[in-house]
Coordinates of C-alpha atoms (C1' of nucleotides) in Angstrom, one line a residue:
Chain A
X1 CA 0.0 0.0 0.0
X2 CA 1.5 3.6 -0.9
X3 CA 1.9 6.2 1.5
X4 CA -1.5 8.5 2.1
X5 CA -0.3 12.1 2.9
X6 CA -0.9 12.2 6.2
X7 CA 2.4 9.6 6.5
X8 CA 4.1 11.6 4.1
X9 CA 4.3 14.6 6.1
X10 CA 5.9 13.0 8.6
X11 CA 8.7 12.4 7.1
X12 CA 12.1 13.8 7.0
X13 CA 13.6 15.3 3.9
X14 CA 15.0 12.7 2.0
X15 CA 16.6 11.7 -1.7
X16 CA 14.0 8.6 -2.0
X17 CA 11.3 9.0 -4.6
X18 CA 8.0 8.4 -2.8
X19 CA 4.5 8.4 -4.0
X20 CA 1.0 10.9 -3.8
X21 CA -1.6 10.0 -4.3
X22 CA -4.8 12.5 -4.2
X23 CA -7.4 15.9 -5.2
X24 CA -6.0 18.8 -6.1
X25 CA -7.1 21.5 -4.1
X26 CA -5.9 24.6 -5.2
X27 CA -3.2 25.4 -8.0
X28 CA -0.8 28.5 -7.8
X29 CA 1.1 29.2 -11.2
X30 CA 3.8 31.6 -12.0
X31 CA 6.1 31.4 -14.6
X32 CA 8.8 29.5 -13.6
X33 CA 7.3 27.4 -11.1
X34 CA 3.7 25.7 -10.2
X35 CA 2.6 24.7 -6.5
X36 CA -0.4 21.7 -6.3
X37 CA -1.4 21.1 -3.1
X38 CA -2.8 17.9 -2.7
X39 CA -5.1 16.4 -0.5
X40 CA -6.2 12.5 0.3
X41 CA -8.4 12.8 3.3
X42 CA -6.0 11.7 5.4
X43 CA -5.3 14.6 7.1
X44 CA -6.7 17.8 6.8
X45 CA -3.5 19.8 5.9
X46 CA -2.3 18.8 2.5
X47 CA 0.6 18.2 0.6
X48 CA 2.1 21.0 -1.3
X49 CA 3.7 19.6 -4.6
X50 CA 6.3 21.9 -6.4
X51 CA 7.2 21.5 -10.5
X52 CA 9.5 23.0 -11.8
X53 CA 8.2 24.1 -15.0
X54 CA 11.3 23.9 -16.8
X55 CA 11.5 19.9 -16.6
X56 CA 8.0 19.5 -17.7
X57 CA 8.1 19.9 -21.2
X58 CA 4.5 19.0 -21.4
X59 CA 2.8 22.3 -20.4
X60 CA -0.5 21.4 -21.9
X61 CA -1.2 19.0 -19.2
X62 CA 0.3 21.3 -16.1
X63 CA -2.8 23.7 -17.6
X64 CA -5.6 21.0 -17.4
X65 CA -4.8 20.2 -13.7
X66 CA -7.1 21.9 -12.1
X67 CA -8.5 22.2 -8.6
X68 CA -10.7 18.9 -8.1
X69 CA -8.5 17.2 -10.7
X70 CA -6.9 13.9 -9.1
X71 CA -3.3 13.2 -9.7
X72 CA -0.6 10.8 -8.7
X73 CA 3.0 12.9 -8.1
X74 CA 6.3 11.3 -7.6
X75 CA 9.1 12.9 -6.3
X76 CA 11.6 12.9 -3.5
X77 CA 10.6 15.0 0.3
X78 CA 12.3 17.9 0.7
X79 CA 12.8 20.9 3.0
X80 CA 9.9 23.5 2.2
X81 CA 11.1 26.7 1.4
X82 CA 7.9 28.0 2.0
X83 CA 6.8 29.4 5.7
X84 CA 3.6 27.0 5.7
X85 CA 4.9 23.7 5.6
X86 CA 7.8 21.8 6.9
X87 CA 8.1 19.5 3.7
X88 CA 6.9 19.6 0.4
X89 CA 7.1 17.6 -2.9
X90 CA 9.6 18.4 -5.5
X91 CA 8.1 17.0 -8.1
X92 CA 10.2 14.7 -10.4
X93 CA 6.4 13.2 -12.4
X94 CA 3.0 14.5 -12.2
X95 CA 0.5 12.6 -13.8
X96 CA -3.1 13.7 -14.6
X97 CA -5.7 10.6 -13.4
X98 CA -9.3 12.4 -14.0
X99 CA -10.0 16.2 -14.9
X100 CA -12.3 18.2 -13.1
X101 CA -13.4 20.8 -15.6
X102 CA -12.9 24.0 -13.7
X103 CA -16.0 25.9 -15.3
X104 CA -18.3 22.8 -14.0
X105 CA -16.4 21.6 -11.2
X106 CA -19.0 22.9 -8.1
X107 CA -16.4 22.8 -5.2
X108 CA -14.1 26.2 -5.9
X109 CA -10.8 27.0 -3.5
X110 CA -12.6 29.1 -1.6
X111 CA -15.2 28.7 1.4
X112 CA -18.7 28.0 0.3
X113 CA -21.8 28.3 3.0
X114 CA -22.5 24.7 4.8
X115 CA -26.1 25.0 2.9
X116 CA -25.0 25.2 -0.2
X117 CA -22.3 21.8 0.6
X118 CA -25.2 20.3 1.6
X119 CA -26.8 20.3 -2.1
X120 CA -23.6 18.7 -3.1
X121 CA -23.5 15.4 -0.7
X122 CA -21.5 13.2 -2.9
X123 CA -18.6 15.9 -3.2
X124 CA -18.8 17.5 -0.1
X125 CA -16.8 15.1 1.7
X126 CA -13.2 16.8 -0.1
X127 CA -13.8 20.1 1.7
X128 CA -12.0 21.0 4.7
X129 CA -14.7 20.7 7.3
X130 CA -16.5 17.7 6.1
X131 CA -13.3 15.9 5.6
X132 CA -12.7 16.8 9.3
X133 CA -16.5 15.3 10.5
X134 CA -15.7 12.0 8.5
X135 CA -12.4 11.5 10.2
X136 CA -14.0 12.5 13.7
X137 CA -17.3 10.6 13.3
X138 CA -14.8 7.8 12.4
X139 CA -12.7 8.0 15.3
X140 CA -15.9 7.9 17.6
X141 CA -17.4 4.5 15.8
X142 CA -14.8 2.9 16.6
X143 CA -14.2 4.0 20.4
X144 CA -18.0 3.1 20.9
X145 CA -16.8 -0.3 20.1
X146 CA -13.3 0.0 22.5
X147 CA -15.3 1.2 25.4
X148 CA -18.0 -1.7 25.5
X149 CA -15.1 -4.1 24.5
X150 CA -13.1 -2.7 26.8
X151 CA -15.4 -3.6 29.5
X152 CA -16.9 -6.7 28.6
X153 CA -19.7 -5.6 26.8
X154 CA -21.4 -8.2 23.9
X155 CA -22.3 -6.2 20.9
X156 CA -25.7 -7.4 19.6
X157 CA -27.5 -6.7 16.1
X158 CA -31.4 -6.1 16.9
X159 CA -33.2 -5.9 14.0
X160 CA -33.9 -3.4 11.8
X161 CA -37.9 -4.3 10.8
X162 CA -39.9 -5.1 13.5
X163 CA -43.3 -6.1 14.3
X164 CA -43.9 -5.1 17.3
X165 CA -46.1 -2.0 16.4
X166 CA -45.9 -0.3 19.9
X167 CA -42.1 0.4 21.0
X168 CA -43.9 3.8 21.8
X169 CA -40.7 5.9 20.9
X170 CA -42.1 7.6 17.9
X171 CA -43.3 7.5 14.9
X172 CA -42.7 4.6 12.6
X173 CA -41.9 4.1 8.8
X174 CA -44.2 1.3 7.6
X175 CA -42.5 -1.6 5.9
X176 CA -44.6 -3.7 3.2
X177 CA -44.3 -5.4 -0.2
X178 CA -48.1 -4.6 -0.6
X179 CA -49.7 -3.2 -4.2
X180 CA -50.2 0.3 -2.6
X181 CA -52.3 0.5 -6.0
X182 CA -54.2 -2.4 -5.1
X183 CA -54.1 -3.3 -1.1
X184 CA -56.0 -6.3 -0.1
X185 CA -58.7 -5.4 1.8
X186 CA -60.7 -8.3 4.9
X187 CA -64.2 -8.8 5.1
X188 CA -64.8 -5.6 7.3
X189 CA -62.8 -3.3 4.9
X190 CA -59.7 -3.1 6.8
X191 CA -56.0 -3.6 5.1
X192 CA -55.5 -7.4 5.2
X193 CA -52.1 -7.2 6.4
X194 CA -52.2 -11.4 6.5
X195 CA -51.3 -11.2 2.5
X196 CA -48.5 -8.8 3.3
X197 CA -44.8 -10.0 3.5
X198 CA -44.3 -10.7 7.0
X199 CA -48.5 -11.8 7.6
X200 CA -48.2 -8.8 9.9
X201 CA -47.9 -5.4 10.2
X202 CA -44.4 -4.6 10.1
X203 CA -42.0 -1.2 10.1
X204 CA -38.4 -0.2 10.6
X205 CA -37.1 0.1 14.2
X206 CA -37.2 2.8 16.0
X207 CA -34.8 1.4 19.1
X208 CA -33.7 -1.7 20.0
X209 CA -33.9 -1.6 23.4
X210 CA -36.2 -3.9 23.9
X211 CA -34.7 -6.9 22.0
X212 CA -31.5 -5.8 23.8
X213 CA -33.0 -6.2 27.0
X214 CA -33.1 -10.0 26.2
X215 CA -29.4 -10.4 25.6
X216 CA -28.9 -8.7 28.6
X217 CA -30.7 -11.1 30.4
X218 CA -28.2 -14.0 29.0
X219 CA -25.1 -12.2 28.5
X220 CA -25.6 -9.8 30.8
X221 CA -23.8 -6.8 29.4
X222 CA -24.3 -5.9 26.2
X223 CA -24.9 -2.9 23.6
X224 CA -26.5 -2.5 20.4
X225 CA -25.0 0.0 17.5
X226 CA -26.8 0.7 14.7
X227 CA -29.2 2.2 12.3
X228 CA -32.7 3.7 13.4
X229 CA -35.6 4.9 12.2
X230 CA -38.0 7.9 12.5
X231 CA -41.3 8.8 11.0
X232 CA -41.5 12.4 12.9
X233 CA -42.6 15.4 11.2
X234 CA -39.8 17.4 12.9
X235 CA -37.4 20.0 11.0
X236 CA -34.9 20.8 13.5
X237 CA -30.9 21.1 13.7
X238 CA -30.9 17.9 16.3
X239 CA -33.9 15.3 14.2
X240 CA -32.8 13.0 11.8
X241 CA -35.2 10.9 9.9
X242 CA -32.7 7.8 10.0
X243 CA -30.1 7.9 12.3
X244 CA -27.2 5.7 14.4
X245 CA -28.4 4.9 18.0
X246 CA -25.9 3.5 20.4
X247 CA -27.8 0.9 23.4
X248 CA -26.2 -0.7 26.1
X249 CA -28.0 -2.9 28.4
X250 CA -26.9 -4.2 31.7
X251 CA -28.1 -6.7 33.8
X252 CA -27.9 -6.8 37.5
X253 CA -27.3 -3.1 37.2
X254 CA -29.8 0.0 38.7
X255 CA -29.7 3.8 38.0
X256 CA -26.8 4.5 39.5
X257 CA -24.7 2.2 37.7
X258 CA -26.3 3.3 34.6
X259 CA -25.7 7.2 35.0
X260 CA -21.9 6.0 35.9
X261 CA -21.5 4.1 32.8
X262 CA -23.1 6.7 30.9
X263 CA -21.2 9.2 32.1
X264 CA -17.7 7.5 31.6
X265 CA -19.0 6.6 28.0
X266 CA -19.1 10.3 26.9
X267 CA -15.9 11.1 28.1
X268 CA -14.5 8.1 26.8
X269 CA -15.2 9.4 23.3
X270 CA -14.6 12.8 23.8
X271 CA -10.9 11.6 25.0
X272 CA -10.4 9.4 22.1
X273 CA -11.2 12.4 19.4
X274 CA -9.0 14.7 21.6
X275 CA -6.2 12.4 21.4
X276 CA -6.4 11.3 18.2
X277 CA -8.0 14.0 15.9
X278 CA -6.1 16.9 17.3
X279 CA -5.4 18.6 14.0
X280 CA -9.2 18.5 12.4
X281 CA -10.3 19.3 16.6
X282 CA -8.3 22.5 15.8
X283 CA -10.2 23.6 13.1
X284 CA -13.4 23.3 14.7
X285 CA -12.6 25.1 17.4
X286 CA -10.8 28.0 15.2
X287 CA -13.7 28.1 12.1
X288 CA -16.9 26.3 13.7
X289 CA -17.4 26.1 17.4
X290 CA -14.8 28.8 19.1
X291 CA -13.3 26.9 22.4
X292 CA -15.1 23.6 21.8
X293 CA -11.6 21.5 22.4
X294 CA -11.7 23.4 25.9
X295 CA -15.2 22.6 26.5
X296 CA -14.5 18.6 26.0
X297 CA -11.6 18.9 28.2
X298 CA -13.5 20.3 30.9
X299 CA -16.1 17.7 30.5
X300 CA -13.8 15.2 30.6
X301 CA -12.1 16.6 33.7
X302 CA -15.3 17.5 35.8
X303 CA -18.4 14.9 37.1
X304 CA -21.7 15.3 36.0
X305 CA -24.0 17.3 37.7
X306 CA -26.8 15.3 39.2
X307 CA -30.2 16.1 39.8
X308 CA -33.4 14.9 40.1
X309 CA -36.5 16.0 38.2
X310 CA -37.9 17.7 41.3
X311 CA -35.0 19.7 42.3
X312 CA -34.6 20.2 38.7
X313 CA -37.8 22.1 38.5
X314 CA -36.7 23.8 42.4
X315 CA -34.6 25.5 40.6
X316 CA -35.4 26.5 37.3
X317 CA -38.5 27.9 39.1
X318 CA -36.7 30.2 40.7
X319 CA -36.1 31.7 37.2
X320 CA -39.6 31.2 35.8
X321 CA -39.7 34.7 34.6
X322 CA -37.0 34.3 32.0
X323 CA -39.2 31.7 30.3
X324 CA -41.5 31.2 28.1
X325 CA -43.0 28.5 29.3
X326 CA -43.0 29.0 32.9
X327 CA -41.7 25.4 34.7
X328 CA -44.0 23.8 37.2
X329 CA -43.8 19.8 38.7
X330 CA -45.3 17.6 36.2
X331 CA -44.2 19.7 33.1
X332 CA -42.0 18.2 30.5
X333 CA -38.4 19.7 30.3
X334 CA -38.9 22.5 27.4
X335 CA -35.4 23.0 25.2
X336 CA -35.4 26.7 27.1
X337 CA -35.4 24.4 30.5
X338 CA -32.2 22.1 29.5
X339 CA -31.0 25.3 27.8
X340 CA -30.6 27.3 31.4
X341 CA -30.2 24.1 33.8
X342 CA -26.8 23.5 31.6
X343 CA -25.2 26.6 30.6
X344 CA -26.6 29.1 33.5
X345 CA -27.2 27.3 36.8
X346 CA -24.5 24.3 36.2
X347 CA -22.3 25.3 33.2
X348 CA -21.9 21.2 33.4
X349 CA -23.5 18.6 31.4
X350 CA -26.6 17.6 33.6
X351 CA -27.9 13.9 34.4
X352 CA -31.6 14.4 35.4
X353 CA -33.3 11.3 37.1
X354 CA -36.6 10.6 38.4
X355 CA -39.3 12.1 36.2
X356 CA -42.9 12.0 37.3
X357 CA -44.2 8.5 35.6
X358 CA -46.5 10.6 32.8
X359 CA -44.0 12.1 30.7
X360 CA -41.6 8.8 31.0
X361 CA -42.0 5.5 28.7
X362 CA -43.9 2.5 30.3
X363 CA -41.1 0.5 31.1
X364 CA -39.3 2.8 33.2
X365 CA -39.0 1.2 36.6
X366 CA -41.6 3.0 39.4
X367 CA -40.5 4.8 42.3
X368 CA -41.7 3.7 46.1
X369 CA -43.6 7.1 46.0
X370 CA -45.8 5.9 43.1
X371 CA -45.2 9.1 41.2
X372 CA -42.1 9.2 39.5
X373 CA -39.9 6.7 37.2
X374 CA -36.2 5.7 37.6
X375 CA -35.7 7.5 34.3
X376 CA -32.6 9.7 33.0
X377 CA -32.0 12.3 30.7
X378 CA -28.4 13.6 30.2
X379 CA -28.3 17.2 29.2
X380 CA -25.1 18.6 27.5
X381 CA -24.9 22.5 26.9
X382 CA -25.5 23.9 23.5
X383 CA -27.3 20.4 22.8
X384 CA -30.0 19.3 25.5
X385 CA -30.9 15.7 25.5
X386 CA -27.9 13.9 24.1
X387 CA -28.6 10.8 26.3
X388 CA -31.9 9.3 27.5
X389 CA -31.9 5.6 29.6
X390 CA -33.7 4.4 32.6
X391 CA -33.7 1.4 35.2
X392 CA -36.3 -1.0 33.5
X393 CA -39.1 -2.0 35.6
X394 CA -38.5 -5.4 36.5
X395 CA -41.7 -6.5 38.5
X396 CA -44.2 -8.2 36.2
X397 CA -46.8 -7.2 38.3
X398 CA -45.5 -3.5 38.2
X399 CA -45.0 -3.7 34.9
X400 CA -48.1 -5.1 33.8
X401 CA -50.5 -2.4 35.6
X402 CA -48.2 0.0 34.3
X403 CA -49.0 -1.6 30.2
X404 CA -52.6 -1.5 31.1
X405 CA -52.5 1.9 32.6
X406 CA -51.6 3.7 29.6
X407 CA -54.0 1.3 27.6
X408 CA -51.6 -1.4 26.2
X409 CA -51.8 -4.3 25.7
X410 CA -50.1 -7.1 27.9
X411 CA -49.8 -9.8 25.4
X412 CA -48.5 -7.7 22.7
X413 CA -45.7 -7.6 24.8
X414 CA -46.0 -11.2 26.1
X415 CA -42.0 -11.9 25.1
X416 CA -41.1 -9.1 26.9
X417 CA -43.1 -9.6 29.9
X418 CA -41.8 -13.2 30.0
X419 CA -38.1 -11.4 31.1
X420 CA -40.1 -10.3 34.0
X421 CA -41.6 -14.3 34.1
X422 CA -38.5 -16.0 34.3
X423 CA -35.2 -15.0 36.3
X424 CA -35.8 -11.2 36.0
X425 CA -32.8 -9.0 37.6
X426 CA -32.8 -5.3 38.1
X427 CA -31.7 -4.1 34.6
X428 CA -30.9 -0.7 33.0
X429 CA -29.6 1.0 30.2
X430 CA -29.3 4.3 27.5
X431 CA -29.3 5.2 24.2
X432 CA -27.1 7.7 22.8
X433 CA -28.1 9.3 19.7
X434 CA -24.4 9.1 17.8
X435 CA -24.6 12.0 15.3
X436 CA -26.1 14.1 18.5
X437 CA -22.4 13.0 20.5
X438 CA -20.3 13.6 16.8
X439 CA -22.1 17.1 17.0
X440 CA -21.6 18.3 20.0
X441 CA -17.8 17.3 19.8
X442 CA -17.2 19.1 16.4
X443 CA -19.8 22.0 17.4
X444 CA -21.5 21.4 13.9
X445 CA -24.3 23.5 14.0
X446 CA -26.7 21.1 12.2
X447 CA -27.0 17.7 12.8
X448 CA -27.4 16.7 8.8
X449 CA -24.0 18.2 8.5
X450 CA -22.6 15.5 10.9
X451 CA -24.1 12.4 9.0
X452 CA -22.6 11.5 5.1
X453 CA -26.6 11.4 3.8
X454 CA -28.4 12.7 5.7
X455 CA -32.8 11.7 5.5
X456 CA -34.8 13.5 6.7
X457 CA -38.6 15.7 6.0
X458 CA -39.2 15.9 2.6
X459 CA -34.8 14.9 2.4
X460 CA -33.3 11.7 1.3
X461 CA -31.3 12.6 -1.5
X462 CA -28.2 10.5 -2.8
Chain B
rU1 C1' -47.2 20.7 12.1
rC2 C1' -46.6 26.0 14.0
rC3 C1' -43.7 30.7 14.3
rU4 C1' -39.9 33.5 12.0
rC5 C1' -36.1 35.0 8.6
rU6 C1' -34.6 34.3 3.6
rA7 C1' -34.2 33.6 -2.2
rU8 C1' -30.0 39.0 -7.0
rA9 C1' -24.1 36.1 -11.8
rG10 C1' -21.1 29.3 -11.1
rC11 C1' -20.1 30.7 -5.5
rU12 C1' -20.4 34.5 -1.4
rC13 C1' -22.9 38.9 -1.0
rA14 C1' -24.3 44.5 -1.9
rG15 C1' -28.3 47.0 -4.2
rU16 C1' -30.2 53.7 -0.3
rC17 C1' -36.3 57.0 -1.1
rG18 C1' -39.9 52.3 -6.2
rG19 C1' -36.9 54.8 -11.7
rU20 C1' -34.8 48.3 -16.1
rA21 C1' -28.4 45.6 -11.7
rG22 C1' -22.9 45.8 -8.9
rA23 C1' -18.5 43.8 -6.1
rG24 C1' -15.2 39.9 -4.6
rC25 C1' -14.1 35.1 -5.8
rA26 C1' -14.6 31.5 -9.7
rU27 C1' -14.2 31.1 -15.4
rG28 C1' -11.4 32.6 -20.2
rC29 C1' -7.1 35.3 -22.1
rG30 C1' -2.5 37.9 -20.9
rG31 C1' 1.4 39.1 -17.2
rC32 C1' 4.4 37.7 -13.0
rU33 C1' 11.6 34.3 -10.3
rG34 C1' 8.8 30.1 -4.5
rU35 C1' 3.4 30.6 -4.1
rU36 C1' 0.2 29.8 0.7
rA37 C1' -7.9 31.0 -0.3
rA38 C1' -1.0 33.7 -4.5
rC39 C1' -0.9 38.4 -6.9
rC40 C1' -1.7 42.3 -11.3
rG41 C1' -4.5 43.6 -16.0
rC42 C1' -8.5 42.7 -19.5
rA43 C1' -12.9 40.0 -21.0
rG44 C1' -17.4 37.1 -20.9
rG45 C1' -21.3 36.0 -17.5
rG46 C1' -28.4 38.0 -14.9
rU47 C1' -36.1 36.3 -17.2
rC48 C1' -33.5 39.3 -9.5
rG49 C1' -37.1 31.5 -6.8
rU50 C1' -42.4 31.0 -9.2
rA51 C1' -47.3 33.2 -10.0
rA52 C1' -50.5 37.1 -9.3
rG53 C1' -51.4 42.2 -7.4
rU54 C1' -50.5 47.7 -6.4
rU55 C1' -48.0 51.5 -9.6
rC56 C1' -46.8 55.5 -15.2
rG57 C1' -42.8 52.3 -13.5
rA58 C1' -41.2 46.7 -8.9
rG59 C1' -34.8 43.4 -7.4
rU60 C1' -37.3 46.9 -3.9
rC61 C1' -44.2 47.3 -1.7
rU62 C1' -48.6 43.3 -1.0
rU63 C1' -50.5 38.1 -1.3
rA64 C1' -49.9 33.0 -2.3
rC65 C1' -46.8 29.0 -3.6
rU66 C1' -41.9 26.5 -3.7
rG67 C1' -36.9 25.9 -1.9
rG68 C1' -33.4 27.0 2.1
rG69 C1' -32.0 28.8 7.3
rG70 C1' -33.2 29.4 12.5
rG71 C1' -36.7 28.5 16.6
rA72 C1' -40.9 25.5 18.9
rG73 C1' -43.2 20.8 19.5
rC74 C1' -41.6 15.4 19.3
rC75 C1' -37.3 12.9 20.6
rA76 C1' -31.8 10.3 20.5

RNA sequence: UCCUCUAUAGCUCAGUCGGUAGAGCAUGCGGCUGUUAACCGCAGGGUCGUAAGUUCGAGUCUUACUGGGGGAGCCA
């Protein structure tokens, strides 16, 4: 395998002809001499190439490089002359591998607005700043998988279609190989779902917690990674339509336990990018999010702030006038809410626990005092929500007056209630919206930006 | 879905009080002894998102629609 560029600008000056291999990003001619510089993805600095236009008889190809053009360059490392790079290319070959026509070519060398990149998916990945999200978003994949790894953790594929029609975490994108043209109807005019694929109704996922939970109750720890699905009708700079949702379950494990693992996740990856990203971390924190590198640090270096719902809403009441929406006990968390717990009264990331049982899912275990749910939201500044897990009810009795109280019903959920049947243990776990933590450690602004295709309303592109 | 802002050259934008459009970059050509989003000169490039309306006259004012941004709700 040749060299990628990043590897090549570690080296020292030397008489040995090496290889590049890359995009040209921008061109600067005079007369006597021509600079490339060349980029791979590799590394977000790139490799300045220098011909000497005297050894190139062949001018007419020199002209048709262009910026976008890729090229392969051989030559030996040496000193830069330049104040703007240690080592450059002194080119001894250039050779011309596809054009990019500079009249049609959409990327110029210049900075274009994020919107605009956006209309261009399938090119925007050579810029700068999407380069930098790719190599970031990478980094973080894979310390997902070190962390749980690290610690014992089984990764487990749930399934992406499901027939379980009441996971109750939003809306749900509808999976059939019906006619739409020409759906079978029953007897009593209704859509005879029997004739479709699956003799059920069936849609994507939208969390697989819930087949999680039953690994964990073999394997004991384990976490899901993968894609998810849904069908809101929300346009926002944090919604994605299809999205990667990291769920670890744990068995014999309560809240606390769950905030603690949650907690040491986040820094985990936070660390990781830190340590291994540092030049792309620099640009973000120059061009998209001033400070944000300072901002991980300190979240890496401080605890969480914990608080339950109740004192939650103690204070924030103390500040009711600043809102909007006033904040009273019983009332969901408004963005405003998470907004000024975070960045005025801690300045922390936030784990809130204990919500009052109405605004939580069913399966959130119940507290003693009837009224609230061992549920938890982590808040991170600038973000809100970027984490929401619970202790799982693990009573079946509890469980199933809790299904019947909001009107479900028990035996659509008979294999999940049969965890509870047979040797159920206190159990808990989170799901962490991935392109929500990739977002708030780049400071990307919008969350589609953070995501190579991003689906979403009216949005699925490429 | 609601609120709000916005749409002018390939890109990023300006366009005053309503009087038929301008810059930078990009592109083409020329120049320049090592440049750093290179620089200098010249040139080409526009149905001002779409459709109506007000007006002698609309890029500019009004309405609707469409696309985009931001916020809210929903959530990860």
């Amino acid at each position: 395998m040749k060299e990628r560029i990043t590897d090549l600008l570690k080296r020292a000056p030397g008489p040995e002809t090496v290889t590049a291999e890359g995009w040209v990003r921008t061109k600067r001619d005079s007369k006597t001499v021509c600079f490339l510089e060349m980029n791979d993805g590799s590394c977000l600095k790139g490799l300045q190439v220098v011909i000497d236009k005297a050894t190139f008889a062949d001018d007419a190809s020199l002209t048709r490089i262009t910026t976008g053009s890729a090229v392969v360059c051989r030559g030996p490392i040496v000193a830069s002359a330049g104040g703007n790079q240690a080592v450059e290319m002194a080119a001894t070959e250039v050779e011309l591998v596809g054009e990019a026509p500079a009249d049609t070519y959409p990327l110029q060398k210049k900075r274009h607005t994020i919107e605009y990149l956006r209309e261009i998916a399938h090119l925007r990945p050579r810029t700068n700043i999407i380069g930098a999200v790719a190599r970031v978003r990478n980094t973080m994949a894979y310390a997902v998988h070190q962390f749980f790894q690290e610690r014992g953790f089984y990764y487990v594929n749930t399934p992406l279609i499901t027939t379980s029609d009441a996971e109750g975490a939003g809306e749900m994108f509808q999976v059939t190989t019906l006619d739409l043209n020409n759906v079978p109807k029953t007897l009593d005019g209704q859509v005879d779902y029997n004739k479709d694929f699956f003799g059920k109704r069936a849609a994507l996922t939208v969390s697989g917690q819930l087949e999680g939970e039953t690994y964990a109750m073999a394997l004991k720890n384990i976490y899901t990674f993968g894609p998810t699905f849904r069908a809101e009708n929300s346009n926002t700079t944090r919604h994605l339509a299809e999205f990667w949702m990291i769920e670890p379950e744990m068995a014999f494990c309560d809240l606390y336990g769950d905030m603690e693992v949650a907690e040491g996740f986040l820094k985990y990856l936070f660390k990781q990018v830190l340590d291994k990203n540092a030049e792309d971390m620099e640009f973000f924190s120059n061009f998209v999010e001033k400070g944000v590198m300072e901002t991980l640090r300190q979240v890496i270096e401080s605890p969480f702030v914990h608080m339950t719902y109740t004192d939650a809403i103690k204070e924030l009441e103390k500040f009711n006038d600043k809102f909007e929406y006033p904040a009273y006990w019983g009332c969901d968390l408004q963005s405003e809410h998470e907004k000024f717990l975070t960045e005025q009264i801690c300045n922390s990331p936030v784990i809130v626990t204990d919500y009052p049982k109405e605004i939580k899912a069913f399966y959130m275990k119940l507290n003693d005092d009837g009224k609230t749910v061992r549920g938890m939201d982590v808040l991170a500044p600038r973000l809100g929500e970027i984490i929401g897990g619970s202790e799982r009810e693990a009573r079946l009795d509890v469980l199933t007056a809790r299904l019947e109280e909001l009107k479900l019903d028990p035996a659509a959920y008979w294999w999940y209630l049969d965890l509870r049947r047979f040797g159920s243990v206190p159990h808990a776990g989170f799901g962490l919206g991935f392109e929500r933590a990739v977002r708030y450690v780049t400071g990307m602004q919008n969350i589609r930006d953070v995501i190579p295709f991003p689906r979403a309303v009216r949005q699925a592109d490429f």
